PDB file of C-alpha atoms in Angstrom:
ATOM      1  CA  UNK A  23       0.000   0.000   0.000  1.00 45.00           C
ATOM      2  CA  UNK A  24       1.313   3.639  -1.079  1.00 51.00           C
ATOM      3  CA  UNK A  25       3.351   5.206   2.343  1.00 65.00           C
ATOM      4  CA  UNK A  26       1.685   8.563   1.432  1.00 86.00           C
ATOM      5  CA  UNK A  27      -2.019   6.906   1.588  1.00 94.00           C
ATOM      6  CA  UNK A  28      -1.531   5.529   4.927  1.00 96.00           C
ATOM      7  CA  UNK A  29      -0.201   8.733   6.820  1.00 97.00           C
ATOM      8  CA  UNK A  30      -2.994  10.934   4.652  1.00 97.00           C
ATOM      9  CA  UNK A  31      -5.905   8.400   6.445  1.00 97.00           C
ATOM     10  CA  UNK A  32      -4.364   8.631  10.332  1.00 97.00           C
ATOM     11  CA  UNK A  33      -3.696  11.814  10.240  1.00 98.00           C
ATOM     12  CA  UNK A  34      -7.443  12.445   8.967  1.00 98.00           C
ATOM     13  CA  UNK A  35      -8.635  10.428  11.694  1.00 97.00           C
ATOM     14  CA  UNK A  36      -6.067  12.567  14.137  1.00 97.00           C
ATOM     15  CA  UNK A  37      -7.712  15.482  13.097  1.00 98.00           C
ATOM     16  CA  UNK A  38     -11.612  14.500  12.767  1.00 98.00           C
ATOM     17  CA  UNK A  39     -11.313  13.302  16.843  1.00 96.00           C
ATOM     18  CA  UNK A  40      -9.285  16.470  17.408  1.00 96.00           C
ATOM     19  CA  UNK A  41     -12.180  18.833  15.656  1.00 96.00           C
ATOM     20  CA  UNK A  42     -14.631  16.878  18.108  1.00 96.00           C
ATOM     21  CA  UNK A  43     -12.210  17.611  21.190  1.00 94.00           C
ATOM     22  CA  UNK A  44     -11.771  21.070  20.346  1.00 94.00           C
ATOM     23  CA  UNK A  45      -8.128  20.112  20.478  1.00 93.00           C
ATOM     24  CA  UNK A  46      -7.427  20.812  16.673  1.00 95.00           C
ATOM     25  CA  UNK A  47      -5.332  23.689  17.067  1.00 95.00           C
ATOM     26  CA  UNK A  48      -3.493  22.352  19.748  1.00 93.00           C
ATOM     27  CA  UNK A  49      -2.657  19.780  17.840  1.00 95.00           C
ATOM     28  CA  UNK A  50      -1.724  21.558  15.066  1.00 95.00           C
ATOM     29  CA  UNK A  51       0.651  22.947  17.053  1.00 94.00           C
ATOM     30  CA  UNK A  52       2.404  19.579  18.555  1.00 95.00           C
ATOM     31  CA  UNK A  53       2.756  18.409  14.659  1.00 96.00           C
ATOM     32  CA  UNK A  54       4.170  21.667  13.352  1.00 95.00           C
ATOM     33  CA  UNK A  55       6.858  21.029  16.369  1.00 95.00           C
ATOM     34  CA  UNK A  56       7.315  17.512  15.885  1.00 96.00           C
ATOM     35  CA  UNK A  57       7.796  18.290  12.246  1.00 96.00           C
ATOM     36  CA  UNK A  58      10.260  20.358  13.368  1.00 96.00           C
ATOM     37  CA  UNK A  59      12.004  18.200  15.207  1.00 96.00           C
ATOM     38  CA  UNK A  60      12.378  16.095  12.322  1.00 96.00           C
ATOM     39  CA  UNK A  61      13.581  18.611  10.405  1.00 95.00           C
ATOM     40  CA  UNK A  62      16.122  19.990  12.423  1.00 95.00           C
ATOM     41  CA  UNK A  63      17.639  16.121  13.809  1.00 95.00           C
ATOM     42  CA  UNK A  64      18.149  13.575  11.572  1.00 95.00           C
ATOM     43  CA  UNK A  65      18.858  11.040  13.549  1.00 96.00           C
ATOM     44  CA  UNK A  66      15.291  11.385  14.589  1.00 96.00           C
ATOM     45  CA  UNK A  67      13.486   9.362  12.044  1.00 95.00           C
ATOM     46  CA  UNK A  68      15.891   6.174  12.340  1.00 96.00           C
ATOM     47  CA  UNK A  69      15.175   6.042  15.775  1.00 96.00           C
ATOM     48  CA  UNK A  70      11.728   5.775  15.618  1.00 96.00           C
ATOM     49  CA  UNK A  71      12.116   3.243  13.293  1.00 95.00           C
ATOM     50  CA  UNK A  72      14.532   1.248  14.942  1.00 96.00           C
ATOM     51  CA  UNK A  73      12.599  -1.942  15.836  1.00 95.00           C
ATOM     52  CA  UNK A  74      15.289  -1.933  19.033  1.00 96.00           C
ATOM     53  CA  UNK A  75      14.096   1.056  20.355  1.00 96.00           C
ATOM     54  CA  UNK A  76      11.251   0.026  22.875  1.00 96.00           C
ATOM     55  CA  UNK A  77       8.040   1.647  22.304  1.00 96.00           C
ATOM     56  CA  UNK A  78       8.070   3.658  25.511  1.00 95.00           C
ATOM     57  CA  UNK A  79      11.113   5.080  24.910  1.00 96.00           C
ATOM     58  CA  UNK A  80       9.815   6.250  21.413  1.00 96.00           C
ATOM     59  CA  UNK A  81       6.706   7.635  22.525  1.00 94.00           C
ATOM     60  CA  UNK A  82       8.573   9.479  25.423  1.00 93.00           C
ATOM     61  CA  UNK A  83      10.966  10.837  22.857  1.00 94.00           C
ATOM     62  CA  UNK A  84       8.146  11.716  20.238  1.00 95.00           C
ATOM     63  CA  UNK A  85       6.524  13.682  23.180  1.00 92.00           C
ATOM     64  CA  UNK A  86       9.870  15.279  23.984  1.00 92.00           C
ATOM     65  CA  UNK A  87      10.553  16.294  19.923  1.00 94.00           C
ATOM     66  CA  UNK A  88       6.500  17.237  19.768  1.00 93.00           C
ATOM     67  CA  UNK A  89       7.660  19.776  22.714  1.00 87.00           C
ATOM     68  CA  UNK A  90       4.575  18.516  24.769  1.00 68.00           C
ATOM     69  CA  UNK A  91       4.243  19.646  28.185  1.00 61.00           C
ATOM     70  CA  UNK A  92       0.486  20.505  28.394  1.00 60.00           C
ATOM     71  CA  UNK A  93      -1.337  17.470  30.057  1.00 59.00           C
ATOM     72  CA  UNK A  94      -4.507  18.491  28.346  1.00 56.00           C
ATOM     73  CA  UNK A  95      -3.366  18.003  24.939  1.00 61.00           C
ATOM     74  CA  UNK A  96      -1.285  15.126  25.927  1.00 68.00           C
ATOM     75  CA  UNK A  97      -3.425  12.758  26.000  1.00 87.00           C
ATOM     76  CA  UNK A  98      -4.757  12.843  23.036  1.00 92.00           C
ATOM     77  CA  UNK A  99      -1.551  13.035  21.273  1.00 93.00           C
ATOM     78  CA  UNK A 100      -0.017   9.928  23.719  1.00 92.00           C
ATOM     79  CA  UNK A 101      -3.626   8.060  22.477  1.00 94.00           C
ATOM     80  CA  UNK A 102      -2.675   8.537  19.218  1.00 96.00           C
ATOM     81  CA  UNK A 103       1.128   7.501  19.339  1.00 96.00           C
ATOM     82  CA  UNK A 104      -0.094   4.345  21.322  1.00 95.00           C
ATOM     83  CA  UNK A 105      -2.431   3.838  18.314  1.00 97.00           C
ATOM     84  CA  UNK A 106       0.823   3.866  15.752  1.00 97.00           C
ATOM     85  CA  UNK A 107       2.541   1.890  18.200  1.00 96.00           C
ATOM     86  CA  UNK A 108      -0.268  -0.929  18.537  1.00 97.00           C
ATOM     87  CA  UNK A 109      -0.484  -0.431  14.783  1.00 97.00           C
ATOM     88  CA  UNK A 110       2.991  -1.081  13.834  1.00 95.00           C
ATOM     89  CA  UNK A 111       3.010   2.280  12.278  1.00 96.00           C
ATOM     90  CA  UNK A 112       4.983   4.774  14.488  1.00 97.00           C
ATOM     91  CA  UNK A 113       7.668   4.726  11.868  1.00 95.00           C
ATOM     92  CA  UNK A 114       5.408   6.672   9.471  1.00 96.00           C
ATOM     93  CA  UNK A 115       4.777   9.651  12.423  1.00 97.00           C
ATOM     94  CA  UNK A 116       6.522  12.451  10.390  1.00 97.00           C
ATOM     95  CA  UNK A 117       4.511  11.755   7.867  1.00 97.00           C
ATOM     96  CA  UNK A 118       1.375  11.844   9.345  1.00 97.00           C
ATOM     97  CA  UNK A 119       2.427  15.084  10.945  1.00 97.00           C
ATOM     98  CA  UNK A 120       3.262  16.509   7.691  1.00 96.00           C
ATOM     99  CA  UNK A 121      -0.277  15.207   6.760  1.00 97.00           C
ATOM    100  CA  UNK A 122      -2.032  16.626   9.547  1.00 98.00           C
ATOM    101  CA  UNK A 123      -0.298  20.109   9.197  1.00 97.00           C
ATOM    102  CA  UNK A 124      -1.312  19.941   5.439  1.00 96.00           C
ATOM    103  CA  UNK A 125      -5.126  19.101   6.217  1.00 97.00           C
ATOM    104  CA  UNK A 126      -5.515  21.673   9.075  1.00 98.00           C
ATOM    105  CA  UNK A 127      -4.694  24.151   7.101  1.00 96.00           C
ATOM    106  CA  UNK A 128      -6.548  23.380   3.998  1.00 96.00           C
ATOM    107  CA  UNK A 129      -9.606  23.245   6.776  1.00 96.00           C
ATOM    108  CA  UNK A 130      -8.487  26.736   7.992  1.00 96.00           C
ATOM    109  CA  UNK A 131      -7.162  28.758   5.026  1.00 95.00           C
ATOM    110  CA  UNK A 132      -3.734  28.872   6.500  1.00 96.00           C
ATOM    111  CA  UNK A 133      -1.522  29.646   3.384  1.00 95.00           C
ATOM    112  CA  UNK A 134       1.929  29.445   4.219  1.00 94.00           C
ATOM    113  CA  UNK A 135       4.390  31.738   2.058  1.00 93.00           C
ATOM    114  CA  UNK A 136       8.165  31.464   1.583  1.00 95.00           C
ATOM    115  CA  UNK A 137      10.298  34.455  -0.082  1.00 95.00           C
ATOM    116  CA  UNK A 138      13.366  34.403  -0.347  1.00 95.00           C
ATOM    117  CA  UNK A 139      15.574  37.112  -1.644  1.00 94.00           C
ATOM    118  CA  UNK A 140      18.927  38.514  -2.398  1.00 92.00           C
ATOM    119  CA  UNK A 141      19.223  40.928   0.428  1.00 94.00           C
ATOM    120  CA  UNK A 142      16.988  41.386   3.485  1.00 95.00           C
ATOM    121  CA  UNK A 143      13.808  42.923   2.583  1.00 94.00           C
ATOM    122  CA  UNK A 144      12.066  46.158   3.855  1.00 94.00           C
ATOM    123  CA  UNK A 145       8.375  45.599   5.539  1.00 94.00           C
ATOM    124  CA  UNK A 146       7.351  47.844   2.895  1.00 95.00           C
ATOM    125  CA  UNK A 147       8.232  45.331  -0.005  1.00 93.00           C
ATOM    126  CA  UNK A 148       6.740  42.333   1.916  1.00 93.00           C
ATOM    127  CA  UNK A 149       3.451  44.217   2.817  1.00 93.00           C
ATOM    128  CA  UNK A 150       3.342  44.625  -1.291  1.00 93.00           C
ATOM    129  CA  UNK A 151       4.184  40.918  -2.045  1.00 90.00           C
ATOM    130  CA  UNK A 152       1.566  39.892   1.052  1.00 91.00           C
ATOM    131  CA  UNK A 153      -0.919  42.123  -0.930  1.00 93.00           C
ATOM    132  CA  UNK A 154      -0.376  40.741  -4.342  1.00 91.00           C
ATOM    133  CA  UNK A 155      -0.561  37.064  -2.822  1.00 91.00           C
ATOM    134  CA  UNK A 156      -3.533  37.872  -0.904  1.00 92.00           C
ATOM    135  CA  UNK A 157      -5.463  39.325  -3.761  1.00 93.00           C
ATOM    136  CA  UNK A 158      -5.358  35.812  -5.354  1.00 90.00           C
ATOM    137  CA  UNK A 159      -6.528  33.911  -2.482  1.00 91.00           C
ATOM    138  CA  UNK A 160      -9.783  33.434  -0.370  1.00 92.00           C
ATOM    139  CA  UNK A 161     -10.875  36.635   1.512  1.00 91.00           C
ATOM    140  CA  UNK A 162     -10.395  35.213   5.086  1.00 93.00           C
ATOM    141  CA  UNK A 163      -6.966  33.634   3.947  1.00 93.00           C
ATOM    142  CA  UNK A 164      -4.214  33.548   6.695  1.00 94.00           C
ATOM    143  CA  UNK A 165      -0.942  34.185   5.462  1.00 93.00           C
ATOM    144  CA  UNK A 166       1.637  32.923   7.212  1.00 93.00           C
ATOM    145  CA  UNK A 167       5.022  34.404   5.295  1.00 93.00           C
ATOM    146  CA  UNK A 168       8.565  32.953   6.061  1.00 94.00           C
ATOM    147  CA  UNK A 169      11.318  34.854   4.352  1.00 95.00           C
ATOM    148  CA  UNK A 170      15.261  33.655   3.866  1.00 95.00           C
ATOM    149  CA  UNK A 171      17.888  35.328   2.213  1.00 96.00           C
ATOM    150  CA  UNK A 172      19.533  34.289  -0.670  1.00 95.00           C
ATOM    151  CA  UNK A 173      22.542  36.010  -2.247  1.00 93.00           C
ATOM    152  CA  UNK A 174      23.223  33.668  -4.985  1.00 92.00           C
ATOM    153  CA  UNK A 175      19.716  34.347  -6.390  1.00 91.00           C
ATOM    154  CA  UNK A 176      22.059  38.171  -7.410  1.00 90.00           C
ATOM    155  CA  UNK A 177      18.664  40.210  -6.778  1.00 90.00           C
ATOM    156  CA  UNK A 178      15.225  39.636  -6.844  1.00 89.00           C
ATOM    157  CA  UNK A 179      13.164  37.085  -5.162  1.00 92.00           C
ATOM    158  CA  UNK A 180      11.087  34.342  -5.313  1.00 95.00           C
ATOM    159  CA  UNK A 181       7.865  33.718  -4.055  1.00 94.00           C
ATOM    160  CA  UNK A 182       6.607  29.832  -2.863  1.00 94.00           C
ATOM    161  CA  UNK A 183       3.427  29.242  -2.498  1.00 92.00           C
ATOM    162  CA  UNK A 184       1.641  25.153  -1.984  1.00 83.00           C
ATOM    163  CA  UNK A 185       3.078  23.940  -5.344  1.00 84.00           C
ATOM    164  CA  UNK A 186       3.198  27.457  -7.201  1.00 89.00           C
ATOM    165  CA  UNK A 187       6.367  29.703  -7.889  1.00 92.00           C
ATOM    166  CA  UNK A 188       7.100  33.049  -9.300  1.00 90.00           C
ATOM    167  CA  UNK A 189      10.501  33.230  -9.995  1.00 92.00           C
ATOM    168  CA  UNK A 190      11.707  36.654 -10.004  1.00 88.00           C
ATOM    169  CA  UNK A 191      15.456  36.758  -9.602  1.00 91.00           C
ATOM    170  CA  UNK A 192      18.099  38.099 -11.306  1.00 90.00           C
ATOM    171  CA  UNK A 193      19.773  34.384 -11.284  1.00 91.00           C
ATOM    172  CA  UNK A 194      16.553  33.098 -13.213  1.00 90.00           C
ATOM    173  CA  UNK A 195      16.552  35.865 -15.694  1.00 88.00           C
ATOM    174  CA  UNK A 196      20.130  35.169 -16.622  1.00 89.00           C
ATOM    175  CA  UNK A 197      19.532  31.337 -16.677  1.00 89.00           C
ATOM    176  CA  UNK A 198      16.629  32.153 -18.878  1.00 90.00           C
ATOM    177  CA  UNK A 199      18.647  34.211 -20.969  1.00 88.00           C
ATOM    178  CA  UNK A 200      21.589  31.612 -21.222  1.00 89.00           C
ATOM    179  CA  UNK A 201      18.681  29.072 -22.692  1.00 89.00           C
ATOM    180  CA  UNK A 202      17.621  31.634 -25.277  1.00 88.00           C
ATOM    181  CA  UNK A 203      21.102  32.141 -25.968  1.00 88.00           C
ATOM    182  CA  UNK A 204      22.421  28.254 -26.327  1.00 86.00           C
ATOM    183  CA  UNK A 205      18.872  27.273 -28.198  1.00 79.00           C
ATOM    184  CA  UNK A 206      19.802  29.383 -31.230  1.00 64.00           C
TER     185      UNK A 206
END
């Protein structure tokens, strides 16, 4: 069965018990950490998936990386890790966190924007971009914009948004240029 099906259903489930808790935010919150987590350690994932590693020790560490200190969301989170674990599925966790984030904020028209330019950019220039994007989206749309910096991309930006991209940089117009160039 397709990895990517199987996260998509749990973390459905995750979030249909969490709407009925009044938990979904909270738990929205725990994933976007967790995902974090795995992110940011990447020794993570292989122990989670180590069949060595007992299942305690996972779920304690999974609490840990999920930054979970709040006893009221706790439980529903450590009912759902024992679920994976019973399941024989706590290996696909990130996943299903990446799922979850994904479907909350489909449910809540959280759009989340990355720019990334050459140099820092002033508040005035992202208050422009954040206007542009949020003409083109739903009217109670919450943008949620995470910039980086760039210098190889020589000036300019670019603009990410779910599987779209406006490419803007100065490195893009000369690579586009190069291809006119070479296609001759």
């Amino acid at each position: 069965m397709n990895e990517g099906l199987i996260p998509r259903r749990y973390a459905k489930a995750l979030y249909k018990v969490a709407v009925q808790k009044s938990a979904a935010a909270d738990i929205y919150d725990l994933m976007s950490t967790l995902a974090s987590s795995f992110a940011g350690n990447d020794r993570l994932e292989p122990t989670i998936a180590n069949p060595f590693v007992k299942d305690a020790e996972k779920i304690n560490l999974l609490n840990t990386a999920a930054g979970d200190s709040d006893k009221s969301r706790a439980d529903l989170f450590n009912d759902f890790l024992k679920l994976l674990v019973k399941n024989k599925r706590i290996d696909l966790i990130r996943a299903t966190a990446l799922a979850y984030l994904d479907l909350y904020r489909k449910a809540n028209n959280i759009f989340i924007v990355d720019v990334t330019s050459a140099a820092p950019m002033s508040d005035d220039e992202l208050a422009r971009i954040c206007k542009a994007i949020a003409d083109q989206l739903p009217a109670d749309a919450d943008i949620r914009l995470n910039t980086t910096v760039d210098p190889d991309l020589i000036g300019g930006f670019v603009v990410s948004l779910d599987n779209k991209r406006l490419d803007a940089s100065i490195k893009n117009e000369l690579k586009q240029l190069r291809l006119k160039l070479f296609s001759n």
